[in-house]
Steps between C-alpha positions, in 0.01 A plus 500: 500500500754686288552387140675636194352438157469654155255788477166433330248733341302491824798662676501811279332747738710397801823499297433846359414628850827355630685663213358840597586443867861405428548795264528710818808290592637545147466123452381346172251239624399381152826498302439593139124561539340741255142618555472554124528126436280390790536238769415192292772587250737556791425148630588358158828695512580359847431145380733554203774636729481185712578307182778741404302638206469865400742623764592869489875570468680425826218285641528128585250218527292577808166469674311794649242354735260633758524409867161425652384432852155347515423645157619854576789642299762593761806535275689358207821328402716507190699178473781509248610157380837622377727799558655740255791731585276768656296256707816331622633837612196653668165348404513137605267206441202632698332835544201520730264761640226517759209743475519773765185388683639146540850572626650385831298176497769263371382507140838601356670209677236262366512639146876461491480145644245395236705667223813314611303174479413580136870538420576173682247324273708623207822362652641838602665428835592851609326827416641848493265738682582867538367801686594860557735539795249725679212250461528337842172309462607336176843413642327329793268316262792368296693399812190326643502283186864402552664776298873550547632846418767479230575868461376855464519657154426845367191506277330783314257550789756466780688230691353153444539187713559175308395179675520137394206297629459121484188408307431183694401533863747350744331261744492635853634283779 
């Protein structure tokens, strides 16, 4: 069963392996991680960021959690509880990633669904979720979670799709 949760010290090896894997995709799996400070210190930093404490300039209160299936780290999510000007333009409320060896198994769809539920618990009814225009898999993931394309904007790394996604699942009839 897929779950998202805060990283723990026991997750260090898997998280660092995932970080190395995603480097090949030029994706920062562990935002703000510094090997000099170590993983335990990084966990303290993440906990502070969830509380809105010690945020670097331009950052907002957020949670960076691992996504686990039956105890195996398959990906991660970054859930932002508020938006600044940059995030409203191109970053959105949620950024997610799936490790290369776990792709095409529905994990991204599940990670996004669980992340949306976290925003719903904080009374955020609609989340902005973005992806590069050429990232067909991510666009499908967002649309599978009810995302409605608002527009396409130019970002520093190319055209970016901006979707609004309801955070509460709509009952199926």
